[in-house]
CSV table of C-alpha atoms in Angstrom, one decimal:
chain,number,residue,atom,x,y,z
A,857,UNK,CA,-9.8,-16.5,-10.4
A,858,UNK,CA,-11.9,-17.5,-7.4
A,859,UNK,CA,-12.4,-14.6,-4.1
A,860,UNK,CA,-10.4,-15.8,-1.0
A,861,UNK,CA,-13.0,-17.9,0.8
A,862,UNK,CA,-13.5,-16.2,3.6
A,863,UNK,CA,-13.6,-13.1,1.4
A,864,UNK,CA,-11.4,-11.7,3.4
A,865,UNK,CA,-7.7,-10.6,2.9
A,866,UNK,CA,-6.5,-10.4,7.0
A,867,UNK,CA,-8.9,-9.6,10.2
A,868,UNK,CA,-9.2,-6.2,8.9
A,869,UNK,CA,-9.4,-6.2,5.2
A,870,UNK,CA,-11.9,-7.3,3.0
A,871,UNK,CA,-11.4,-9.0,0.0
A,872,UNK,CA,-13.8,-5.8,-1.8
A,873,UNK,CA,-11.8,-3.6,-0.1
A,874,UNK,CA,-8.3,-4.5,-1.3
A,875,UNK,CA,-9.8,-4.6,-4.9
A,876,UNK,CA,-12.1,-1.8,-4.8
A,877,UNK,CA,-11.2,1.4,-6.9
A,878,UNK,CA,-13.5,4.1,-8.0
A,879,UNK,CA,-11.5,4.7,-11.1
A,880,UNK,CA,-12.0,1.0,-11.9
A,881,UNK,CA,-15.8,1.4,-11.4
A,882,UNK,CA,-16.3,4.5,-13.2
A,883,UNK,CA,-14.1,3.4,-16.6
A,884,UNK,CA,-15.6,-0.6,-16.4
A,885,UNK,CA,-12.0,-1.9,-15.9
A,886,UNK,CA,-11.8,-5.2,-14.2
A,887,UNK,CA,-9.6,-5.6,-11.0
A,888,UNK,CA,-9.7,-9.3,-10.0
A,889,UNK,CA,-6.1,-10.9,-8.7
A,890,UNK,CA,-4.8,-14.0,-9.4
A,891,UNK,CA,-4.5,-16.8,-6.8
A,892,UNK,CA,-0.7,-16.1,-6.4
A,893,UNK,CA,-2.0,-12.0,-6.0
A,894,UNK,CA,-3.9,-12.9,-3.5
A,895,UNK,CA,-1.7,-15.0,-1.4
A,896,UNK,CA,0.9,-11.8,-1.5
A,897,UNK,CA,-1.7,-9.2,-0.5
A,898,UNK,CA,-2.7,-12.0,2.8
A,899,UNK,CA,1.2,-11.4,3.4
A,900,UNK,CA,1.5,-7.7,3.4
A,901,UNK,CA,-1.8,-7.3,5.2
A,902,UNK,CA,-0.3,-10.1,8.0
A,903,UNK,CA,3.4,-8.8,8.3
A,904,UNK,CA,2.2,-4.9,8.4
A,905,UNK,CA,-0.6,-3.7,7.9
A,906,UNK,CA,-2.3,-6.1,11.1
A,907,UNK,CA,0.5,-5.2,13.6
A,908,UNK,CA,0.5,-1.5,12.2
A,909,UNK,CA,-3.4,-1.9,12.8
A,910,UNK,CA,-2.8,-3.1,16.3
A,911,UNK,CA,-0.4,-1.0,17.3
A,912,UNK,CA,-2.7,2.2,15.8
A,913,UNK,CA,-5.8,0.5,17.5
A,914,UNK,CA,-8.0,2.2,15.1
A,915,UNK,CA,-9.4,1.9,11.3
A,916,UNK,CA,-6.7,2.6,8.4
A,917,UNK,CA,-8.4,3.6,5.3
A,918,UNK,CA,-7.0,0.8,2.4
A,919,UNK,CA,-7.1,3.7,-0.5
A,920,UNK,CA,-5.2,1.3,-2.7
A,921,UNK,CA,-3.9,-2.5,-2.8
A,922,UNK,CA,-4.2,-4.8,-5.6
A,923,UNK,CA,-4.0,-3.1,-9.6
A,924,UNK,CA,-4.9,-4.8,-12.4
A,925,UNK,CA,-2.3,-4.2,-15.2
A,926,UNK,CA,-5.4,-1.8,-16.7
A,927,UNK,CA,-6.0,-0.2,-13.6
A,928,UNK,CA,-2.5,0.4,-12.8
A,929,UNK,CA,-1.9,1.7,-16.3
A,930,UNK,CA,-5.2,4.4,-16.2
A,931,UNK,CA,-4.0,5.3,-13.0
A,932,UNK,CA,-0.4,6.2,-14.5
A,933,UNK,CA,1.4,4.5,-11.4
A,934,UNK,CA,4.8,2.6,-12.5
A,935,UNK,CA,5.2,0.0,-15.0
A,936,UNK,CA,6.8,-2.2,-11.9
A,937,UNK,CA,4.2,-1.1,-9.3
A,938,UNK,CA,4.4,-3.8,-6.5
A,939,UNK,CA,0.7,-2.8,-6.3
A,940,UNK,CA,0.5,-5.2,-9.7
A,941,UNK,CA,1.3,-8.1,-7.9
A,942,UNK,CA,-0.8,-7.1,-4.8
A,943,UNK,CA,2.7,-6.6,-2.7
A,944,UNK,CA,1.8,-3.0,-1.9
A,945,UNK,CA,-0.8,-0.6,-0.7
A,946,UNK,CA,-1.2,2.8,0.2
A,947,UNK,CA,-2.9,3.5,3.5
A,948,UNK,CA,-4.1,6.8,5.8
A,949,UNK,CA,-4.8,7.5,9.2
A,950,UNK,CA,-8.5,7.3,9.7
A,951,UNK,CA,-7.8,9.1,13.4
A,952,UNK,CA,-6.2,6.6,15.7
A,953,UNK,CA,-2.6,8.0,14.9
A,954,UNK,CA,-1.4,10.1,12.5
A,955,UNK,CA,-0.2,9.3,8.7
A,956,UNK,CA,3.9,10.8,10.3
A,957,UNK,CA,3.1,8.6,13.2
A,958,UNK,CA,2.6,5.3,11.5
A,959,UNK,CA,5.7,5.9,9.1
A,960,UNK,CA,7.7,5.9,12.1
A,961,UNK,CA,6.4,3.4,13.5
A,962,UNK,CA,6.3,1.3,9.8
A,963,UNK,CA,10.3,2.5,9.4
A,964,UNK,CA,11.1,1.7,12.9
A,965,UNK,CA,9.1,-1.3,13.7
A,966,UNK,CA,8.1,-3.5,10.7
A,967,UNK,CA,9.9,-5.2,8.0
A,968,UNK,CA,8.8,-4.1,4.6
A,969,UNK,CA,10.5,-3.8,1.4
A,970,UNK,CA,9.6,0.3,0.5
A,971,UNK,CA,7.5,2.7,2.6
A,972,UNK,CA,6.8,6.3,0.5
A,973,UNK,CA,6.1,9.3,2.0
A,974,UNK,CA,3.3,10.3,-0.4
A,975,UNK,CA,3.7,14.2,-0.4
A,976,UNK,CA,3.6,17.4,1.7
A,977,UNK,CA,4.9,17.9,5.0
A,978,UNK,CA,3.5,15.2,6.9
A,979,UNK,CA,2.5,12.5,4.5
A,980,UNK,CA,-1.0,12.6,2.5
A,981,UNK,CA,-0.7,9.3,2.8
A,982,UNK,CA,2.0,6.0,3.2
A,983,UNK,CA,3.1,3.5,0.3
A,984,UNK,CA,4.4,0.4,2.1
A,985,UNK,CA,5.3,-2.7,0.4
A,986,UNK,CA,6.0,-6.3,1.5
A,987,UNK,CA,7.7,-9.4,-0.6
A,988,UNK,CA,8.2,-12.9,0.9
A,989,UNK,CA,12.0,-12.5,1.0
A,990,UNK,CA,14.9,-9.6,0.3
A,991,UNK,CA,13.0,-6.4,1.8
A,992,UNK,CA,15.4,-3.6,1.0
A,993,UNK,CA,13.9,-1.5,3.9
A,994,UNK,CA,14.0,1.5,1.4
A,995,UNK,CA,12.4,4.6,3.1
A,996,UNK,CA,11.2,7.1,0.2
A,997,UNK,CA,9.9,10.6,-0.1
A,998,UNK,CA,7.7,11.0,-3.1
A,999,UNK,CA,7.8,14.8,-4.8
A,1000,UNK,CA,6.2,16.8,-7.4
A,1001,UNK,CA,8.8,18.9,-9.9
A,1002,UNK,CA,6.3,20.6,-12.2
A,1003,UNK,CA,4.3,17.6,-14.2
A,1004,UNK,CA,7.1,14.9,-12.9
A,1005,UNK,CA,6.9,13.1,-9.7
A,1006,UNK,CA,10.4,12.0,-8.5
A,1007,UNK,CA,11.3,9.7,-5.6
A,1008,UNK,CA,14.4,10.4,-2.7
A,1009,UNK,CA,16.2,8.8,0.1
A,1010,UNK,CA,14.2,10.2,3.1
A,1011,UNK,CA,17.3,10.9,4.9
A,1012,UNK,CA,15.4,13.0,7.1
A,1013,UNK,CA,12.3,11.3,8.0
């Protein structure tokens, strides 16, 4: 697996950045995509996170994009994660708007095929996801029942 050549994933992302994770680093697990990974992560990052990006006209914080199967698994995130296949990632405000600003403007604005509210009363942060064809255009809340995490319809959102 060879780094994009410009070792960059859009204007805005790095190629470190959408593969960096401090769990990763601190166990010695390797998080390198695959040629096809990377060509879904270029999508995502061109079909929302760039015109979220513009539209926010600030820095979003990239807290997760590509998982290795490894990292994915240490991490305990879903055996389907889209994040294995470098179709997802999970961003946060870094000022320019807020997290419950860009989910409306995600849900309302973009095609995408998920976008998770990630906790609390405004979000913590957003899950959005992106595939080349058939986005659902599922809008999610993600909750905590005592140990389990469950997922809803974000009827209300």
């Amino acid at each position: 697996m060879k780094k994009s050549k410009t070792n960059k994933i859009s204007k805005h992302i790095s190629f470190k950045e959408a593969t960096h994770s401090n769990y990763a680093s601190q166990y010695g697990i390797k998080n390198i995509p695959t040629d096809e990974d990377i060509e879904n992560m270029k999508l995502v990052a061109e079909k929302v996170f760039e015109p979220l990006r513009e539209w926010v006209e600030a820095p979003i914080r990239v807290n997760s994009f590509y998982r290795s199967k490894e990292l994915n698994s240490g991490l305990k995130g879903s055996q389907v994660s889209s994040h294995l296949t470098g179709n997802a990632m999970d961003i946060t405000s870094m000022g320019g708007k807020t997290n419950l600003e860009m989910f409306h403007y995600i849900k309302d604005n973009l095609d995408f095929d998920q976008l998770i509210w990630e906790f609390g009363a405004e979000p913590k942060w957003l899950h959005v996801s992106y595939k080349s064809e058939d986005n659902r255009k599922q809008v999610l809340v993600t909750k905590k029942r005592g140990v389990y995490y469950t997922w809803s319809d974000c009827k209300n959102c």
